[in-house]
């Protein structure tokens, strides 16, 4: 058993800080002899070398940790290349991440009966049907990274009825297939200009929708969604308008970052649940219609936008307000004006949700 680990040099990083003491080994260093030197990193970044164990002992520790910690324990393989047959060494793993440009035998992932969380961080895997091999029907959380040829077929995800979180960090074929996922709660999507977003309306359990990178002109093709709670945009190219956001009556948080073409936002009394608005890097945004009509808004954050305190209506419910001009010399006066209104000049801890 030692030889495969020496040859392919896989390394695992246990990413949780709340592990039992016997499993707080964050960096295993594999030696040519087959031994493993265990290192620990504390919260200050200090590295302590603990002990040297055989590879068999280390694998036993990780298997025991998989049993005790479940999906809180992330097994992370980033060797080059990686033979998927090595995954059979950890039959009870629940949370697995693979970051290898050359991933042989990915079908072994489908043999891991306890797997619930899988990150397939394989940018150059050339198998367009690999989702058929990994058993997506048992997964609760899945992350996929973009492939250069965009040939990966998402059709098998229609059978992934247990998925609660899906992060599609790229553009793929048959994206519409995920419209069958009625239990999906969170979706991260790299949009494409010609992609009709109407399939999202069928995902009745969806609460969190995050658009990142990619390209789209507008949100018009998503006509309505009764249960959408969080809506976010991060570096989406060409996005110029969102339409009237009152078509999302359950919306609680709106976040837009680095959207250079948006010049107007529209909300209103129909957004009865909207509590937090976070805006950053919207230089052309000069008009916000319906802001003062929001009955539940608690916080409003705007950094480097075209908005000023004088030109917007503030709802009576507002408690946190930051409008930060692009020019540094203008910021002290802007802060003073907001504090004079009796509002807290700080960001609400629940407002910026993209990475949560």
Coordinates of C-alpha atoms in Angstrom, one line a residue:
X1 CA 0.0 0.0 0.0
X2 CA 2.9 2.4 0.6
X3 CA 4.1 2.4 -3.0
X4 CA 1.0 4.1 -4.5
X5 CA 1.2 7.0 -2.0
X6 CA 4.9 7.4 -2.6
X7 CA 4.5 7.3 -6.4
X8 CA 1.5 9.7 -6.7
X9 CA 2.2 11.8 -3.6
X10 CA -1.4 12.7 -2.6
X11 CA -1.7 15.1 0.3
X12 CA -4.7 15.8 2.5
X13 CA -5.6 19.0 4.2
X14 CA -8.0 18.8 7.1
X15 CA -9.7 22.2 7.0
X16 CA -11.6 22.2 10.2
X17 CA -10.2 23.8 13.4
X18 CA -12.7 22.1 15.7
X19 CA -11.4 18.6 15.3
X20 CA -10.7 16.3 18.2
X21 CA -7.1 16.7 19.4
X22 CA -6.0 13.3 17.9
X23 CA -7.1 14.4 14.4
X24 CA -5.7 18.0 14.4
X25 CA -3.1 17.2 11.8
X26 CA -3.4 19.8 9.1
X27 CA -0.4 19.1 6.8
X28 CA 0.8 15.6 6.2
X29 CA 4.2 15.5 4.6
X30 CA 4.8 12.3 2.7
X31 CA 8.4 11.0 2.7
X32 CA 10.0 8.7 0.1
X33 CA 10.3 6.0 2.8
X34 CA 6.6 5.8 3.0
X35 CA 6.4 7.5 6.4
X36 CA 4.3 10.6 7.0
X37 CA 5.4 13.6 9.1
X38 CA 2.4 15.3 10.7
X39 CA 2.5 19.1 11.0
X40 CA 0.0 21.3 12.8
X41 CA -0.7 25.0 12.1
X42 CA -2.2 27.1 14.9
X43 CA -4.5 30.1 14.5
X44 CA -1.4 32.4 14.3
X45 CA 0.1 30.4 11.4
X46 CA 2.8 28.8 13.5
X47 CA 3.8 25.3 12.2
X48 CA 4.7 22.6 14.7
X49 CA 6.1 19.3 13.6
X50 CA 4.4 16.6 15.7
X51 CA 5.4 13.1 14.9
X52 CA 6.3 10.6 12.2
X53 CA 3.9 7.8 11.5
X54 CA 3.7 5.1 8.9
X55 CA 1.3 5.7 5.9
X56 CA -0.8 2.8 7.2
X57 CA -1.3 4.5 10.5
X58 CA -2.1 7.9 8.9
X59 CA -4.7 6.3 6.6
X60 CA -6.2 4.6 9.7
X61 CA -6.4 8.0 11.5
X62 CA -8.2 9.6 8.5
X63 CA -10.6 6.7 8.1
X64 CA -11.5 7.0 11.8
X65 CA -11.9 10.8 11.4
X66 CA -14.3 10.2 8.5
X67 CA -16.5 8.1 10.7
X68 CA -16.5 10.6 13.6
X69 CA -16.6 13.9 11.8
X70 CA -18.7 13.1 8.7
X71 CA -18.9 15.9 6.1
X72 CA -17.1 18.3 8.5
X73 CA -13.9 16.6 7.4
X74 CA -12.7 17.6 4.0
X75 CA -10.3 15.1 2.3
X76 CA -8.4 17.1 -0.3
X77 CA -6.4 15.5 -3.1
X78 CA -4.2 17.8 -5.2
X79 CA -1.4 15.5 -6.5
X80 CA -0.4 15.4 -10.1
X81 CA -1.5 13.1 -11.5
X82 CA -4.1 11.3 -9.3
X83 CA -5.1 7.7 -9.8
X84 CA -8.8 7.5 -8.6
X85 CA -8.2 4.0 -7.4
X86 CA -6.5 5.5 -4.3
X87 CA -9.9 6.8 -3.2
X88 CA -10.9 3.2 -2.4
X89 CA -8.6 3.6 0.6
X90 CA -11.2 5.9 2.2
X91 CA -14.5 4.1 1.7
X92 CA -16.4 6.2 4.4
X93 CA -15.4 9.6 3.2
X94 CA -18.3 12.1 3.1
X95 CA -16.6 15.3 1.9
X96 CA -14.1 15.0 -1.0
X97 CA -12.2 17.6 -3.1
X98 CA -10.1 16.7 -6.1
X99 CA -7.8 19.3 -7.7
X100 CA -5.8 17.4 -10.3
X101 CA -5.3 18.2 -13.9
X102 CA -4.8 14.5 -14.6
X103 CA -7.5 12.5 -12.8
X104 CA -7.5 8.9 -13.8
X105 CA -10.4 6.6 -13.0
X106 CA -12.9 9.2 -11.8
X107 CA -15.5 6.4 -11.8
X108 CA -14.2 5.3 -8.5
X109 CA -15.9 8.4 -6.9
X110 CA -19.2 6.5 -7.7
X111 CA -18.1 3.7 -5.5
X112 CA -17.9 5.9 -2.4
X113 CA -21.3 5.1 -0.9
X114 CA -21.1 7.6 2.0
X115 CA -20.0 10.6 -0.2
X116 CA -22.3 13.6 0.2
X117 CA -20.1 16.6 -0.6
X118 CA -17.9 16.7 -3.8
X119 CA -15.8 19.4 -5.3
X120 CA -14.5 18.4 -8.7
X121 CA -11.8 21.1 -9.1
X122 CA -10.4 19.6 -12.4
X123 CA -10.1 22.4 -14.9
X124 CA -8.7 20.2 -17.7
X125 CA -10.6 16.9 -17.3
X126 CA -11.6 16.0 -20.9
X127 CA -14.4 13.5 -20.1
X128 CA -17.7 15.3 -21.0
X129 CA -19.7 12.4 -19.4
X130 CA -17.9 12.2 -16.1
X131 CA -20.9 13.2 -14.1
X132 CA -22.6 9.9 -15.1
X133 CA -19.7 8.1 -13.4
X134 CA -19.6 9.8 -10.0
X135 CA -23.1 9.0 -8.7
X136 CA -24.5 12.5 -8.4
X137 CA -27.9 11.2 -7.1
X138 CA -26.5 10.7 -3.6
X139 CA -24.8 14.1 -3.3
X140 CA -26.0 17.0 -1.1
X141 CA -23.4 19.6 -2.2
X142 CA -21.5 19.7 -5.6
X143 CA -19.0 22.1 -7.0
X144 CA -17.7 21.9 -10.6
X145 CA -14.9 24.0 -12.1
X146 CA -14.9 25.2 -15.7
X147 CA -13.5 23.1 -18.5
X148 CA -11.9 24.9 -21.5
X149 CA -13.9 23.2 -24.2
X150 CA -17.3 23.6 -22.2
X151 CA -18.3 20.0 -23.2
X152 CA -19.3 18.8 -19.8
X153 CA -22.9 17.6 -20.0
X154 CA -25.0 18.5 -17.0
X155 CA -27.9 16.3 -18.0
X156 CA -27.1 13.7 -15.3
X157 CA -27.8 16.4 -12.6
X158 CA -31.5 16.0 -13.3
X159 CA -31.3 12.8 -11.2
X160 CA -29.5 14.5 -8.3
X161 CA -32.6 14.8 -6.3
X162 CA -30.7 15.2 -3.0
X163 CA -28.7 18.3 -4.0
X164 CA -29.0 21.3 -1.7
X165 CA -26.1 23.3 -2.9
X166 CA -24.8 23.4 -6.5
X167 CA -21.8 25.6 -7.6
X168 CA -21.3 25.7 -11.3
X169 CA -18.0 27.6 -11.7
X170 CA -18.0 27.6 -15.5
X171 CA -20.2 27.2 -18.5
X172 CA -21.5 23.8 -19.6
X173 CA -23.9 21.9 -21.8
X174 CA -27.6 21.4 -20.9
X175 CA -27.6 23.7 -17.9
X176 CA -31.4 23.7 -18.1
X177 CA -31.4 20.1 -16.7
X178 CA -30.9 21.5 -13.2
X179 CA -34.4 23.0 -13.3
X180 CA -35.6 19.5 -12.1
X181 CA -33.8 20.0 -8.8
X182 CA -36.7 21.0 -6.6
X183 CA -34.8 20.5 -3.3
X184 CA -31.9 22.8 -4.4
X185 CA -31.5 25.6 -1.9
X186 CA -28.4 27.4 -3.2
X187 CA -27.1 27.9 -6.8
X188 CA -23.9 29.6 -7.9
X189 CA -24.0 30.1 -11.7
X190 CA -21.6 31.5 -14.3
X191 CA -24.1 32.9 -16.7
X192 CA -23.8 32.9 -20.5
X193 CA -25.2 35.6 -22.7
X194 CA -27.7 33.4 -24.6
X195 CA -28.8 31.4 -21.6
X196 CA -32.5 31.6 -20.8
X197 CA -32.9 31.7 -17.0
X198 CA -36.5 30.6 -17.1
X199 CA -35.6 27.1 -15.8
X200 CA -34.7 28.7 -12.4
X201 CA -38.4 29.5 -11.9
X202 CA -39.1 25.7 -11.7
X203 CA -36.7 25.3 -8.8
X204 CA -39.3 26.1 -6.1
X205 CA -36.9 25.3 -3.2
X206 CA -34.3 27.8 -4.3
X207 CA -33.5 30.5 -1.8
X208 CA -30.0 31.6 -2.7
X209 CA -29.0 32.6 -6.2
X210 CA -25.4 33.9 -6.9
X211 CA -24.2 34.9 -10.4
X212 CA -20.4 35.1 -10.7
X213 CA -18.1 36.1 -13.6
X214 CA -19.7 34.9 -16.9
X215 CA -21.7 37.3 -19.1
X216 CA -25.3 38.4 -19.3
X217 CA -27.1 41.6 -20.4
X218 CA -30.0 41.5 -18.0
X219 CA -32.0 39.4 -15.6
X220 CA -35.1 39.8 -17.7
X221 CA -35.4 36.1 -18.6
X222 CA -36.0 35.3 -14.9
X223 CA -39.5 36.5 -14.7
X224 CA -40.3 35.8 -11.1
X225 CA -39.5 33.6 -8.1
X226 CA -41.7 33.3 -5.1
X227 CA -39.1 31.9 -2.6
X228 CA -35.8 33.6 -3.7
X229 CA -34.3 35.1 -0.5
X230 CA -30.7 36.1 -1.5
X231 CA -29.6 37.5 -4.9
X232 CA -26.0 38.3 -5.7
X233 CA -23.9 39.4 -8.7
X234 CA -20.1 39.3 -8.7
X235 CA -18.0 40.5 -11.7
X236 CA -20.7 39.5 -14.3
X237 CA -19.8 41.1 -17.6
X238 CA -22.2 43.2 -19.7
X239 CA -24.9 43.2 -17.0
X240 CA -26.9 46.5 -17.4
X241 CA -30.3 46.0 -15.8
X242 CA -32.1 43.8 -13.3
X243 CA -35.7 44.9 -13.9
X244 CA -38.2 45.5 -11.1
X245 CA -37.1 43.4 -8.2
X246 CA -40.6 43.3 -6.7
X247 CA -41.1 40.1 -8.8
X248 CA -39.0 38.5 -6.0
X249 CA -41.4 39.1 -3.0
X250 CA -39.3 36.9 -0.5
X251 CA -36.0 38.7 -1.3
X252 CA -34.1 39.6 1.9
X253 CA -30.7 40.4 0.7
X254 CA -29.4 42.0 -2.5
X255 CA -25.7 42.2 -3.3
X256 CA -24.0 43.6 -6.4
X257 CA -20.2 43.9 -6.8
X258 CA -18.2 45.4 -9.7
X259 CA -21.1 45.9 -12.2
X260 CA -19.9 48.8 -14.3
X261 CA -23.0 49.1 -16.6
X262 CA -25.9 49.3 -14.1
X263 CA -27.3 52.8 -13.9
X264 CA -30.6 52.1 -12.1
X265 CA -32.1 49.8 -9.5
X266 CA -35.8 49.3 -8.9
X267 CA -37.5 48.1 -5.7
X268 CA -40.7 49.0 -4.0
X269 CA -43.4 48.1 -1.5
X270 CA -43.7 44.6 -3.0
X271 CA -40.2 43.8 -1.5
X272 CA -41.7 43.4 2.0
X273 CA -38.9 41.2 3.2
X274 CA -35.9 43.1 1.8
X275 CA -33.6 43.8 4.8
X276 CA -30.1 44.3 3.4
X277 CA -28.7 46.0 0.3
X278 CA -24.9 45.8 -0.5
X279 CA -23.5 47.7 -3.5
X280 CA -19.8 48.0 -4.4
X281 CA -18.2 49.2 -7.6
X282 CA -21.3 50.5 -9.5
X283 CA -19.9 53.7 -10.8
X284 CA -22.8 54.4 -13.2
X285 CA -25.5 53.8 -10.6
X286 CA -27.2 57.2 -10.1
X287 CA -30.9 56.2 -9.6
X288 CA -32.5 54.0 -7.1
X289 CA -36.2 53.9 -7.5
X290 CA -38.4 52.7 -4.6
X291 CA -35.6 52.6 -1.9
X292 CA -37.6 54.8 0.5
X293 CA -40.7 52.5 0.1
X294 CA -39.0 49.4 1.5
X295 CA -40.8 48.6 4.8
X296 CA -38.2 46.3 6.4
X297 CA -34.8 47.6 5.2
X298 CA -32.2 47.5 8.0
X299 CA -29.0 48.2 6.2
X300 CA -27.8 50.0 3.0
X301 CA -24.1 49.9 1.9
X302 CA -22.9 51.6 -1.2
X303 CA -19.2 51.9 -2.0
X304 CA -17.9 53.6 -5.1
X305 CA -21.3 54.1 -6.7
X306 CA -22.9 57.2 -8.3
X307 CA -25.3 57.5 -5.3
X308 CA -25.1 60.3 -2.8
X309 CA -27.0 60.8 0.5
X310 CA -28.8 63.9 -0.9
X311 CA -30.4 62.1 -3.9
X312 CA -31.9 59.0 -2.3
X313 CA -34.9 58.5 -0.1
X314 CA -34.2 56.6 3.2
X315 CA -36.9 54.2 4.7
X316 CA -37.8 54.8 8.3
X317 CA -36.7 51.2 9.2
X318 CA -33.0 51.9 8.3
X319 CA -30.5 51.5 11.1
X320 CA -27.2 50.9 9.2
X321 CA -26.0 53.2 6.4
X322 CA -22.8 53.6 4.6
X323 CA -22.5 55.6 1.4
X324 CA -18.8 55.8 0.7
X325 CA -17.6 58.1 -2.2
X326 CA -14.8 57.0 -4.5
X327 CA -12.7 60.1 -3.6
X328 CA -11.0 59.7 -0.3
X329 CA -11.2 63.4 0.6
X330 CA -15.0 63.3 0.4
X331 CA -15.4 60.4 2.8
X332 CA -15.1 62.2 6.2
X333 CA -18.0 64.6 5.3
X334 CA -20.1 61.7 4.0
X335 CA -19.7 59.8 7.3
X336 CA -20.4 62.9 9.4
X337 CA -23.6 63.6 7.5
X338 CA -24.9 60.0 8.1
X339 CA -24.0 60.0 11.7
X340 CA -26.0 63.3 12.1
X341 CA -29.0 61.3 11.1
X342 CA -28.5 59.0 14.0
X343 CA -27.7 56.1 11.8
X344 CA -24.8 53.6 12.4
X345 CA -22.0 54.2 9.9
X346 CA -21.0 50.6 9.5
X347 CA -21.7 47.5 7.5
X348 CA -24.3 45.1 8.9
X349 CA -22.7 41.7 9.6
X350 CA -25.5 39.9 7.7
X351 CA -25.4 42.0 4.6
X352 CA -22.4 40.6 2.7
X353 CA -23.3 37.0 2.1
X354 CA -21.6 36.0 -1.1
X355 CA -18.9 33.7 0.4
X356 CA -21.1 32.4 3.3

